[in-house]
Short mmCIF file of C-alpha atoms in Angstrom, two decimals:
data_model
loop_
_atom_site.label_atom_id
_atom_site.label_comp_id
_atom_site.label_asym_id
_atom_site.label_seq_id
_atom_site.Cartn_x
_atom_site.Cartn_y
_atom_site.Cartn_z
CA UNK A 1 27.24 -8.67 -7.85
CA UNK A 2 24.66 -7.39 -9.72
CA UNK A 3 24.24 -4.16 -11.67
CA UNK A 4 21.74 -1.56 -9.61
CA UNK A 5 22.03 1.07 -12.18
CA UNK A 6 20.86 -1.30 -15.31
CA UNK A 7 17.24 -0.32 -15.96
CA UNK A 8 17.24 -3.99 -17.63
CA UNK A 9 14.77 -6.01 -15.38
CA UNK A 10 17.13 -9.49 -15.91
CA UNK A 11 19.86 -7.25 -14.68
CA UNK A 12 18.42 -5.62 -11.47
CA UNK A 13 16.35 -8.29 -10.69
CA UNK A 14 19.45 -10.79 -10.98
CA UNK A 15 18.30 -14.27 -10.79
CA UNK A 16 21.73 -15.46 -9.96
CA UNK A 17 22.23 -13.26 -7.22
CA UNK A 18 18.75 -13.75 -5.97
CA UNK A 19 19.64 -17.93 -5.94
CA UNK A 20 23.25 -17.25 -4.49
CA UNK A 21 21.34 -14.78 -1.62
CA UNK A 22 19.26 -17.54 0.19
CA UNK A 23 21.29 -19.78 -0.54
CA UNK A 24 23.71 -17.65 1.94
CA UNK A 25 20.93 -16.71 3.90
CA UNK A 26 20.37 -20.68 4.78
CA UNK A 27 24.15 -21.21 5.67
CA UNK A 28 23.88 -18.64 7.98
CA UNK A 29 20.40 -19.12 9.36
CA UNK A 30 21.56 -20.30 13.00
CA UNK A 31 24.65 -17.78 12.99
CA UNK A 32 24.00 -15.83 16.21
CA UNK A 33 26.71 -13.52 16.06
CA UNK A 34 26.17 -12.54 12.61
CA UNK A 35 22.32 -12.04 13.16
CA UNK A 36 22.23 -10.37 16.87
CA UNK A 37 24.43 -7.69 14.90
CA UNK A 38 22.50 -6.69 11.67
CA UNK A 39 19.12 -6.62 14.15
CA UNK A 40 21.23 -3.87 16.27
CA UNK A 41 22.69 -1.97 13.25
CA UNK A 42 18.86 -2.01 12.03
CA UNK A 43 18.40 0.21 15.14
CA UNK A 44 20.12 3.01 13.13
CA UNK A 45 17.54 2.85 10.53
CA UNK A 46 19.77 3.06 8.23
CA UNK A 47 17.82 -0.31 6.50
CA UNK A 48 19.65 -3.03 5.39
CA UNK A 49 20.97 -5.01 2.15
CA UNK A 50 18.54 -7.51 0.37
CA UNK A 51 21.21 -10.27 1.80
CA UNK A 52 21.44 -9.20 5.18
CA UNK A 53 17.39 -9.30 5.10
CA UNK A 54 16.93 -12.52 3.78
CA UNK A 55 19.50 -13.74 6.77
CA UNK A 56 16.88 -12.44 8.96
CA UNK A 57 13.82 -14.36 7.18
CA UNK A 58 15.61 -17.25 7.63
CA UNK A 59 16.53 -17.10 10.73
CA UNK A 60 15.67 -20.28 13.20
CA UNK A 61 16.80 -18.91 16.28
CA UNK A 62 13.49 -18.02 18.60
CA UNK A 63 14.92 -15.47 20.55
CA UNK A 64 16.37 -13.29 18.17
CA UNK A 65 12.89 -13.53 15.87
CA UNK A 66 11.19 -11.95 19.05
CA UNK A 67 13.96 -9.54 18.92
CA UNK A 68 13.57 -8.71 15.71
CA UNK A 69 9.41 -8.17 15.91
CA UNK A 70 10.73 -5.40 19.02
CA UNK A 71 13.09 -3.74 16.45
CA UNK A 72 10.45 -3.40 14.02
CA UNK A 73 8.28 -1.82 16.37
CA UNK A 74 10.72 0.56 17.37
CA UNK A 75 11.26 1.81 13.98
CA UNK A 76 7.87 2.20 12.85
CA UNK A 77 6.92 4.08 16.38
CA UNK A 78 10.03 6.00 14.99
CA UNK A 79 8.87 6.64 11.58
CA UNK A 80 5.11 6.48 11.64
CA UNK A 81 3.85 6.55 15.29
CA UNK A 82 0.71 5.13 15.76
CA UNK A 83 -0.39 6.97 13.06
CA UNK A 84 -2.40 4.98 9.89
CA UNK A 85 -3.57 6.44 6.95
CA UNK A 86 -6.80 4.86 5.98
CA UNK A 87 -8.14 4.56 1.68
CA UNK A 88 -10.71 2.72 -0.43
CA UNK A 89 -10.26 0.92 -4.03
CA UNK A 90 -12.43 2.16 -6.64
CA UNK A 91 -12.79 -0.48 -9.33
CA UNK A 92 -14.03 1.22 -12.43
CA UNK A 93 -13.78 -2.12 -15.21
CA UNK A 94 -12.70 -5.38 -14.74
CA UNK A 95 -12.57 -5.72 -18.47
CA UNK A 96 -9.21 -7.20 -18.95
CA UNK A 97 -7.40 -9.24 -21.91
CA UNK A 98 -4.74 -10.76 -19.96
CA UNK A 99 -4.19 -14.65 -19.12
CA UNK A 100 -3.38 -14.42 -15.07
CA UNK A 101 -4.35 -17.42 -14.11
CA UNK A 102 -4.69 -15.82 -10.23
CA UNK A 103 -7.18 -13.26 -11.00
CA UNK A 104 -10.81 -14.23 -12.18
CA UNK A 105 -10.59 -10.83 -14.61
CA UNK A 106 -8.28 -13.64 -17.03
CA UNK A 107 -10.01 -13.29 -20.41
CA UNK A 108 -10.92 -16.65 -20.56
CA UNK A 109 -13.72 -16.42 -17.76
CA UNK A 110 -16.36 -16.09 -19.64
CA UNK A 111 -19.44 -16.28 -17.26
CA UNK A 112 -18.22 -13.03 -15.17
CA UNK A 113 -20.24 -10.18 -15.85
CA UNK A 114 -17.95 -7.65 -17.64
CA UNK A 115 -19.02 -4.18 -16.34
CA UNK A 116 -17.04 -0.77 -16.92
CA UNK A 117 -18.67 2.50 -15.09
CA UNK A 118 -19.91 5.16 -16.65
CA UNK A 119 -18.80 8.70 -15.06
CA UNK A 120 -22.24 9.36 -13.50
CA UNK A 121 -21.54 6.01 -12.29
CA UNK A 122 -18.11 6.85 -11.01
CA UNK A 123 -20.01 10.09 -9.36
CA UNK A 124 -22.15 7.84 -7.29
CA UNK A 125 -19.17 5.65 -6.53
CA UNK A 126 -17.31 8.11 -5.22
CA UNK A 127 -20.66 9.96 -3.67
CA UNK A 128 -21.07 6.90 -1.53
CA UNK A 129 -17.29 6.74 -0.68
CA UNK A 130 -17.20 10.40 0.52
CA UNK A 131 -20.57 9.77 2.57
CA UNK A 132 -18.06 7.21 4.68
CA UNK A 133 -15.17 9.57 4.93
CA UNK A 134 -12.87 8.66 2.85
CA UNK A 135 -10.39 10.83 1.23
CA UNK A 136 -8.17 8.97 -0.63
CA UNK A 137 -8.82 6.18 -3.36
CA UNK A 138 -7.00 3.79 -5.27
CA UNK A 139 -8.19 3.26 -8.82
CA UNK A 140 -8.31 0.01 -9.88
CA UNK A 141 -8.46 -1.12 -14.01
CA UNK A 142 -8.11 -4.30 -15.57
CA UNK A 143 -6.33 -4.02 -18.70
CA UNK A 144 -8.09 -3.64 -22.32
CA UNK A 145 -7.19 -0.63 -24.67
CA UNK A 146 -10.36 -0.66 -25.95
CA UNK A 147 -12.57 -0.46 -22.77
CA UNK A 148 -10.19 0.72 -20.69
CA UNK A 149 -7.89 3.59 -22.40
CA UNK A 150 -5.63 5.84 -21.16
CA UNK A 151 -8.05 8.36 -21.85
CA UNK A 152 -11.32 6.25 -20.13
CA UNK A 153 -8.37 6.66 -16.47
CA UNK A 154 -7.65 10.14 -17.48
CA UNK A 155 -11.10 11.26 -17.45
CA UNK A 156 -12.18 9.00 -14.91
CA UNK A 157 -9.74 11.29 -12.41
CA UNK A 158 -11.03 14.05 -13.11
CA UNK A 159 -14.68 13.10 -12.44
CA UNK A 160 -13.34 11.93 -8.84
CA UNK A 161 -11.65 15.30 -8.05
CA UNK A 162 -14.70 17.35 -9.56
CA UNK A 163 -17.28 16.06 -7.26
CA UNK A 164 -17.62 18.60 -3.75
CA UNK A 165 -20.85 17.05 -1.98
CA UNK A 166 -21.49 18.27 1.90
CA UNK A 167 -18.07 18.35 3.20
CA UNK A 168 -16.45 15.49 1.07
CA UNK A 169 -14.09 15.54 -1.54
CA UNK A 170 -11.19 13.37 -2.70
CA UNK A 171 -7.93 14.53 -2.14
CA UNK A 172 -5.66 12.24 -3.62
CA UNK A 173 -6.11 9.78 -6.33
CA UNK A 174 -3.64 6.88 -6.19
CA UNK A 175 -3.68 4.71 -9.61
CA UNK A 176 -3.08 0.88 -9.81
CA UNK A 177 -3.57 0.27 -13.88
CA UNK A 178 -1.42 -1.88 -15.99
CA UNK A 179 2.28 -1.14 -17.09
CA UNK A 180 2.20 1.36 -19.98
CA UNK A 181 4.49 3.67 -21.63
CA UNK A 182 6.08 7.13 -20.46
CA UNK A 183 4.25 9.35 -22.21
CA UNK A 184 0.76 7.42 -20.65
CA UNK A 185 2.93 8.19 -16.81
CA UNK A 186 3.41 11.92 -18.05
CA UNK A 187 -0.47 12.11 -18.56
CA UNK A 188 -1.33 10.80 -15.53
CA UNK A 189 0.79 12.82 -13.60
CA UNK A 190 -0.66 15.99 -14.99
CA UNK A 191 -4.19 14.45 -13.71
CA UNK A 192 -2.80 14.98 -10.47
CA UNK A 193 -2.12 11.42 -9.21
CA UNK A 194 -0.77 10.36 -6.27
CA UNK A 195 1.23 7.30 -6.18
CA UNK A 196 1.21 4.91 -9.08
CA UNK A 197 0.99 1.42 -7.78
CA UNK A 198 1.71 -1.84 -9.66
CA UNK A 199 2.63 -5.05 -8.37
CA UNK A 200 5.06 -7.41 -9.62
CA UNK A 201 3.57 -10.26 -8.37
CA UNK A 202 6.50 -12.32 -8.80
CA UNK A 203 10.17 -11.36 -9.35
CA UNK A 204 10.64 -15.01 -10.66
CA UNK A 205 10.71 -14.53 -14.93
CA UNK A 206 10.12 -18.21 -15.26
CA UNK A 207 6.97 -18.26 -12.64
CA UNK A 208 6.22 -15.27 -14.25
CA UNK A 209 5.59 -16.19 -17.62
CA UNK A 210 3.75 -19.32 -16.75
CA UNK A 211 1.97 -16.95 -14.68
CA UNK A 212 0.57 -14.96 -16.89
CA UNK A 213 0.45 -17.17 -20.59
CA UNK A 214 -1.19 -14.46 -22.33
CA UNK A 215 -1.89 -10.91 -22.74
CA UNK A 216 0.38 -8.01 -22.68
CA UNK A 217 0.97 -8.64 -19.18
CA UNK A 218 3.02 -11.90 -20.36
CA UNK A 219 6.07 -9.46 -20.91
CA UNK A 220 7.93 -9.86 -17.80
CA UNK A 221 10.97 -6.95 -19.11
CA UNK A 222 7.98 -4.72 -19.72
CA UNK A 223 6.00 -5.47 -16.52
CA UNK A 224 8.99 -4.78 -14.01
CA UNK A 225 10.36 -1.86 -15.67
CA UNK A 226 7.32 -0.06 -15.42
CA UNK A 227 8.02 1.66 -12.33
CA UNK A 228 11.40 3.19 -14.07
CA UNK A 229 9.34 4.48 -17.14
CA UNK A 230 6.35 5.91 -14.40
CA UNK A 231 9.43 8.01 -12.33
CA UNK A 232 10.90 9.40 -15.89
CA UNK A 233 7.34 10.23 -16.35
CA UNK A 234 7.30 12.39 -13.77
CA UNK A 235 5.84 10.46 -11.32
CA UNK A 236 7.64 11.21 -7.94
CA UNK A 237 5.54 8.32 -5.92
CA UNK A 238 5.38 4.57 -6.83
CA UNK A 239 4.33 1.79 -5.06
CA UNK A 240 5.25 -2.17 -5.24
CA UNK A 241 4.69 -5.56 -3.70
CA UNK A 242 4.33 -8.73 -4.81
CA UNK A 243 1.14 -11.18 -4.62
CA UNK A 244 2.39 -14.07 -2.01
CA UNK A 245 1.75 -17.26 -2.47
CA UNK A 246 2.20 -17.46 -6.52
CA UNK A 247 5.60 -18.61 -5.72
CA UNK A 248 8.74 -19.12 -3.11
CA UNK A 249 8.43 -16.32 -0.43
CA UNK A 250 11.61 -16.00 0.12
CA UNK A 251 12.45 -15.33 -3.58
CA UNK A 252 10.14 -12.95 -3.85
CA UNK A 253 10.69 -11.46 -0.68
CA UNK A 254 14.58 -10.66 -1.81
CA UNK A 255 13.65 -9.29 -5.25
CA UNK A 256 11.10 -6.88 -3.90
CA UNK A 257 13.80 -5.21 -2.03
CA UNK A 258 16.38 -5.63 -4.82
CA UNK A 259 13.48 -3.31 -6.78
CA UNK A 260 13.63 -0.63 -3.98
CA UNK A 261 17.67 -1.07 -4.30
CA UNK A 262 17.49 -0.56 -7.93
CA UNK A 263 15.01 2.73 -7.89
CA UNK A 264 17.05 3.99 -4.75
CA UNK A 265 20.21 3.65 -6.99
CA UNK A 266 19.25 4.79 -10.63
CA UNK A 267 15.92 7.44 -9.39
CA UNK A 268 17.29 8.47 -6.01
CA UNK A 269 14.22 7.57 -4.03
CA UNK A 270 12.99 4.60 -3.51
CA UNK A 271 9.23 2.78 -3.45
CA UNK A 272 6.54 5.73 -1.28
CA UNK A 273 5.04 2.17 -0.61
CA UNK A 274 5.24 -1.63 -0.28
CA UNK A 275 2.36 -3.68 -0.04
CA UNK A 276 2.11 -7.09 0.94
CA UNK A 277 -1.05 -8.84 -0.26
CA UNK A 278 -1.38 -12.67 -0.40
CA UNK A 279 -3.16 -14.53 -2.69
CA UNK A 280 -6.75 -15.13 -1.83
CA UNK A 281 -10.39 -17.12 -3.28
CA UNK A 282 -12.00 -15.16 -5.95
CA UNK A 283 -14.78 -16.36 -8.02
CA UNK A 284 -13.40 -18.90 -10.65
CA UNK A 285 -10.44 -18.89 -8.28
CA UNK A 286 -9.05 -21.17 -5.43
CA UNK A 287 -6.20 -19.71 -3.20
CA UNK A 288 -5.37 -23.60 -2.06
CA UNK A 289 -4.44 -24.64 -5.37
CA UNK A 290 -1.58 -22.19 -4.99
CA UNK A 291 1.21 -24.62 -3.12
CA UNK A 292 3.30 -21.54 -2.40
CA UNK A 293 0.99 -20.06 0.61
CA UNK A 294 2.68 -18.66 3.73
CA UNK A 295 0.75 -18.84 6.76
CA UNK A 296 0.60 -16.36 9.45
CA UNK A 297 3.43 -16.26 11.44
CA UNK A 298 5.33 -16.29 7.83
CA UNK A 299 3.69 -13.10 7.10
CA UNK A 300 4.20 -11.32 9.98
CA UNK A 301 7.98 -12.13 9.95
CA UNK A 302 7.70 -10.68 6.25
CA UNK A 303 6.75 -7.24 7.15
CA UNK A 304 8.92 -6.96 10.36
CA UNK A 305 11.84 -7.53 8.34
CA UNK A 306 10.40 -4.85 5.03
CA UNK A 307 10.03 -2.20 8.50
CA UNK A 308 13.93 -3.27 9.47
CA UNK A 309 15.25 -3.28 5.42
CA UNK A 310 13.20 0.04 4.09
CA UNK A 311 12.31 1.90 7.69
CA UNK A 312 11.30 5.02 5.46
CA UNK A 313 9.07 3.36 3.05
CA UNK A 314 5.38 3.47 3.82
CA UNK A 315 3.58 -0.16 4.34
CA UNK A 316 0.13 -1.32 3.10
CA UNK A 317 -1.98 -4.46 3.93
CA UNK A 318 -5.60 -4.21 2.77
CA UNK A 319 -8.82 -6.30 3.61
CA UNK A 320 -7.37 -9.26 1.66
CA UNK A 321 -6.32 -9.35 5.14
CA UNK A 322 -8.86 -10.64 7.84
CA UNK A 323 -9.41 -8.01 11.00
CA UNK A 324 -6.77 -10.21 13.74
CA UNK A 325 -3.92 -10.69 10.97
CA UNK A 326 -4.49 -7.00 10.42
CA UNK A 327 -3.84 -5.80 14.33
CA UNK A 328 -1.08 -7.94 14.43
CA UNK A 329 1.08 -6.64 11.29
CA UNK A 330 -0.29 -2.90 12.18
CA UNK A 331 2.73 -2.20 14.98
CA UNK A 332 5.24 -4.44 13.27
CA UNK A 333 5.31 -2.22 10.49
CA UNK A 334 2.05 -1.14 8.45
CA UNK A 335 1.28 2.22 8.22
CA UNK A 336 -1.47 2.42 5.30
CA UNK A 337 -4.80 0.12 5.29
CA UNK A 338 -7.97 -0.19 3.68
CA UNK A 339 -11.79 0.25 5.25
CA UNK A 340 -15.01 -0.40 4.39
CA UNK A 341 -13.70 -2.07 1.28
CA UNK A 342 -15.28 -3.12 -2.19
CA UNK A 343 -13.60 -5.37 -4.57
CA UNK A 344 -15.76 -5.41 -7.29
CA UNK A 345 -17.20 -2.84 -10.07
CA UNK A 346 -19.89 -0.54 -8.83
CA UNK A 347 -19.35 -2.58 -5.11
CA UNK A 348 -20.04 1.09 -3.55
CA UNK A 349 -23.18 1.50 -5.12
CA UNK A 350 -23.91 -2.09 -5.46
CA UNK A 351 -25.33 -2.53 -9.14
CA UNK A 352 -24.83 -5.80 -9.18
CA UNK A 353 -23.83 -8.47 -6.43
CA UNK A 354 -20.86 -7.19 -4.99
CA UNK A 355 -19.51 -11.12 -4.86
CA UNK A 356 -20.38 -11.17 -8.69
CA UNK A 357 -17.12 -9.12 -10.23
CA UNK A 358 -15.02 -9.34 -6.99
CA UNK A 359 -11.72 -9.42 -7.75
CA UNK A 360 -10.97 -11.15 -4.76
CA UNK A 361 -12.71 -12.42 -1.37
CA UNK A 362 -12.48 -9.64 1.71
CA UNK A 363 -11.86 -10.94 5.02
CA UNK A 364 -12.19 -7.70 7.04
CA UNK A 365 -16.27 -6.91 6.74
CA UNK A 366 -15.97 -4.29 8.89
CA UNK A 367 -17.70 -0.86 7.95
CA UNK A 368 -15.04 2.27 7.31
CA UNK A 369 -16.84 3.71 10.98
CA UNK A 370 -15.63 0.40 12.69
CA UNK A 371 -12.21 0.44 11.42
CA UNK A 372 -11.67 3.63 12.86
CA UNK A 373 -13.12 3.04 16.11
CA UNK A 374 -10.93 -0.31 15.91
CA UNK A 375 -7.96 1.52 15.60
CA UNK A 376 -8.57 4.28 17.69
CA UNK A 377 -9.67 1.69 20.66
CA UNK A 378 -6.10 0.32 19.86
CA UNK A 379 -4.08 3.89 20.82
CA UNK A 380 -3.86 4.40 17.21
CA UNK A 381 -4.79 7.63 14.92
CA UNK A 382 -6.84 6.97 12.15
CA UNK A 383 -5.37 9.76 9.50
CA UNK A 384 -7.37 10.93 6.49
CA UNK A 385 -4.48 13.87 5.96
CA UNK A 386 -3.32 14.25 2.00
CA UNK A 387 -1.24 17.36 2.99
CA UNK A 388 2.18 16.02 1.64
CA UNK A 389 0.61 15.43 -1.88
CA UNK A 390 -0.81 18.94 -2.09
CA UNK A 391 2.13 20.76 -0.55
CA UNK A 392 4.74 18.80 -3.38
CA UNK A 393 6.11 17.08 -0.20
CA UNK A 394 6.35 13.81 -2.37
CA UNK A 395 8.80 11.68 -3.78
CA UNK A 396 12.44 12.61 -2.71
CA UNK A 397 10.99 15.53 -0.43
CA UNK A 398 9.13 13.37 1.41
CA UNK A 399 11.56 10.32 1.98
CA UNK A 400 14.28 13.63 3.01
CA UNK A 401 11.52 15.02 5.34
CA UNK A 402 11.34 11.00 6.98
CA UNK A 403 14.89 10.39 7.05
CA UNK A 404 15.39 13.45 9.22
CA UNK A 405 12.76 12.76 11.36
CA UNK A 406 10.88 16.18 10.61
CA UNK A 407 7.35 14.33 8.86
CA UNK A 408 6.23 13.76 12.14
CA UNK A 409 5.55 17.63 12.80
CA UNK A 410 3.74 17.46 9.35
CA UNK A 411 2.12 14.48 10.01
CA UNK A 412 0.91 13.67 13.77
CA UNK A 413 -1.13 17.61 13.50
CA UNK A 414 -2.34 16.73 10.13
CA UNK A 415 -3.63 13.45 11.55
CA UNK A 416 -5.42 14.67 14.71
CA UNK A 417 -6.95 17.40 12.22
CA UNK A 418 -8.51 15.21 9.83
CA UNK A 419 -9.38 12.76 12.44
CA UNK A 420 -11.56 15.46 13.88
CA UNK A 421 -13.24 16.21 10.76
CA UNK A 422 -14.09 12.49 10.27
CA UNK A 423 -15.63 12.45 13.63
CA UNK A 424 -17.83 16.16 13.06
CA UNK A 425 -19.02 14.55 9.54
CA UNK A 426 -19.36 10.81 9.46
CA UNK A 427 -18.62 8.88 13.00
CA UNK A 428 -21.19 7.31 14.68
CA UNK A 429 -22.00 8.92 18.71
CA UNK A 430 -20.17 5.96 20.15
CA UNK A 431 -16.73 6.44 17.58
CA UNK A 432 -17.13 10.41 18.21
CA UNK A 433 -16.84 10.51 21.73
CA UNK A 434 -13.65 7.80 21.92
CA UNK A 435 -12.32 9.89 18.95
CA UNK A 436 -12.71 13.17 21.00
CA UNK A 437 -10.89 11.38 23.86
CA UNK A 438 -8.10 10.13 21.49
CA UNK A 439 -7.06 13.59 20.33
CA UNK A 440 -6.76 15.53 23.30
CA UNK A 441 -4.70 13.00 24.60
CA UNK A 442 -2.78 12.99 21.57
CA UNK A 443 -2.54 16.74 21.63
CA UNK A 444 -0.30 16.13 24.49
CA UNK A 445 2.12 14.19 22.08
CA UNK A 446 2.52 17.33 19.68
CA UNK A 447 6.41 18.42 21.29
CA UNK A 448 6.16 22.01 19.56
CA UNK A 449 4.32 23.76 21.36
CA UNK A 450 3.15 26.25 19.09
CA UNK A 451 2.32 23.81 16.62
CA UNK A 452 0.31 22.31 19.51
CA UNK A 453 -1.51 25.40 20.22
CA UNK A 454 -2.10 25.85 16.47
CA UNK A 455 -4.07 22.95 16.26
CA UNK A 456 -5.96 23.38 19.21
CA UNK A 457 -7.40 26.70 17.84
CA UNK A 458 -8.45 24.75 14.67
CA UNK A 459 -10.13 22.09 16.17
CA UNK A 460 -12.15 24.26 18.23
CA UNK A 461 -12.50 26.12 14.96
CA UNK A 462 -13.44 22.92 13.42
CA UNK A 463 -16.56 22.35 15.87
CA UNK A 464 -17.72 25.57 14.54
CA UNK A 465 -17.50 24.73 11.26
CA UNK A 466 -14.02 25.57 9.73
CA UNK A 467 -12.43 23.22 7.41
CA UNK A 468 -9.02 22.31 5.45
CA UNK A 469 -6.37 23.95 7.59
CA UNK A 470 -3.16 22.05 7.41
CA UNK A 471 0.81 21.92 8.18
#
């Protein structure tokens, strides 16, 4: 078996055991016994192994795949509720010296505008974000020392968290820039940030490396130990996935969770998120050249099974995603998405074409307004909350505070709270008045009752005016 506590990435990322793992996982594929039981031990949400997962992606038996969708949902109802926390990307460059050959950033396309935002820039960016509602923002860099330095992110932060215009401001930055070194984590967790975020895109070296020919990104070692270097930094919350499609899902799939094994083991917390994007068309780009695509179905049974294996970890799927693939994965598992989205630099704002630095193709067009009335004509609670971050309930506080079961009394007030100061600032009439319905029915769902009461003061406080109260 392979070594968890190695911070080597060859080591816990074992390409041997990952090979010997589905190739158990197919002998075992139509084993009834063996499955029906790790789908009811998964009702302890306790998670499961990387092996006893894969099992359960390979499984052939219709019955207990249904079963398994009904497990997930129980866990995340568990876990989450119908709670979703909603963000934006914020590209600020797409200046980049890497070879991906996925990405249209690859230094070799040479008839992409190249465009890196000033801060006033960033200030109208953001501006424009905050006029929609958002709160939260994920900061999005290719990689280039020269135009993109630490220093260019660093400041870049704090021109986000500076700007106060009517009732908007940012509350949590989340960061998705290249691997770098400890003492680059260390700086950017004294900016404040909220999770770092870096995909792997895949856990196979050799796909890897042909992957990505050139550029500092080539070093796998480097690439996949990044999240170990980011926690000794100081960062409490990181965040991986993998880009599906690049190569064998199931491969991928199993050393995804063998990287939440491995920070579990040697950090003692594991990933704040897991994201599950899959590869789509982008400029110089076509996502059907890629053999390794998983269809629908595929990628629904992939985040049942990430609810069932890591029940505590938080879930994203963005608008890579188109707006029925995105109600369908939402109760299996999901618990963070994206709205009113912008792939390219200055897309907010729109500079330039937003199609003409686009990092990749969005498939839900839907304005941040419509996303929440989507979900909220769905029984679910848009949430705008960032209370954890500010109160320090991150990293292993948090993932204590979910295992027990006590987030929820954090997190379902916080939710209805920001919800109604969405609705007061930004919602259109016809999202306001299903909102106001939403949360006094919801009110009903708060079992403390003087927590209840609590927030029912606010919100009527919050119709007069009143602002930033939270558990």
């Amino acid at each position: 078996m392979y070594n968890v506590k190695s911070p080597h990435a060859t080591e816990f990322i074992d390409n041997t055991e990952i090979l010997e793992t589905l190739e158990w996982a197919r002998a075992h594929k139509s084993d009834k016994e063996l499955i029906s039981s790790l789908i009811e031990r998964a009702r302890d949400c306790k998670g499961l192994t990387h092996r006893e997962a894969a099992v359960l992606l390979e499984c052939d038996i219709p019955e207990l795949n249904k079963h398994m969708e009904e497990v997930a949902r129980e866990i995340k109802q568990k876990f989450y509720g119908n709670r979703i926390v909603l963000f934006a990307p914020l590209y600020l460059s797409n200046y980049c010296i890497n070879g991906c050959v996925y990405c249209p950033y690859h230094a070799k396309n040479k008839h992409i505008p190249r465009v890196k935002l000033t801060q006033e820039q960033i200030r109208q960016e953001v501006i424009a974000l905050q006029d929609m509602g958002h709160k939260r923002l994920a900061l999005e860099t290719g990689e280039d020392p020269i135009h993109n330095p630490i220093e260019y992110v660093l400041e870049s932060i704090e021109t986000i968290y500076s700007i106060k215009h009517k009732n908007g401001a940012i509350r949590r930055v989340n960061v998705n820039i290249a691997a770098t070194t400890v003492e680059n984590y260390r700086k950017l967790k004294d900016a404040g940030i909220g999770t770092y975020i870096l995909f792997q895109e895949t856990y196979n070296k050799e796909a890897y490396e042909k992957l990505h020919p050139t550029g500092p990104k080539s070093d796998y070692a480097y690439h996949t130990e990044a999240m170990d270097r980011a926690m000794d930094g100081g960062i409490d919350d990181v965040g991986c996935g993998v880009l599906f499609g690049l190569n064998l899902y199931e491969y991928d799939f199993v050393g995804l969770l063998m990287h939440a094994e491995h920070l579990e083991a040697t950090k003692g917390v594991g990933p704040h998120t897991i994201s599950v994007p899959r590869i789509r068309n982008a400029d110089d780009i076509e996502a059907d050249t890629f053999e390794n695509a998983i269809d629908d179905d595929t990628f629904a049974k992939i985040v049942s099974i990430i609810r069932i294996a890591v029940p505590y970890t938080g879930m994203i799927v963005s608008t890579r995603e188109s707006p029925r693939t995105r109600a369908r994965v939402i109760d299996l598992g999901v618990s963070q998405i994206s709205g009113g989205s912008r792939t390219s630099v200055g897309g907010y704002t729109e500079e330039l074409p937003p199609e003409e630095t686009a990092q990749f193709d969005v498939s839900d067009h839907r304005t941040l307004d419509e996303v929440v009335r989507w979900l909220m004509e769905t029984d679910h609670v848009p949430s705008f909350c960032t209370a954890c971050y500010r109160a320090g309930r991150t990293g292993d506080r948090f993932m204590s505070l979910v295992k027990s079961g006590q987030i929820s009394n954090c997190c379902h007030p916080n939710a209805l709270i920001t919800l109604k100061e969405y609705l007061e600032d930004y919602a259109s009439p016809e999202t306001r008045t299903i909102g106001d319905r939403l949360i006094l029915k919801e009110l009903e769902n708060i079992p403390n009752l003087a927590v209840r009461q609590k927030v029912s003061d606010y919100l009527k406080e919050e119709e007069a005016g009143a602002r930033d109260f939270r558990f």
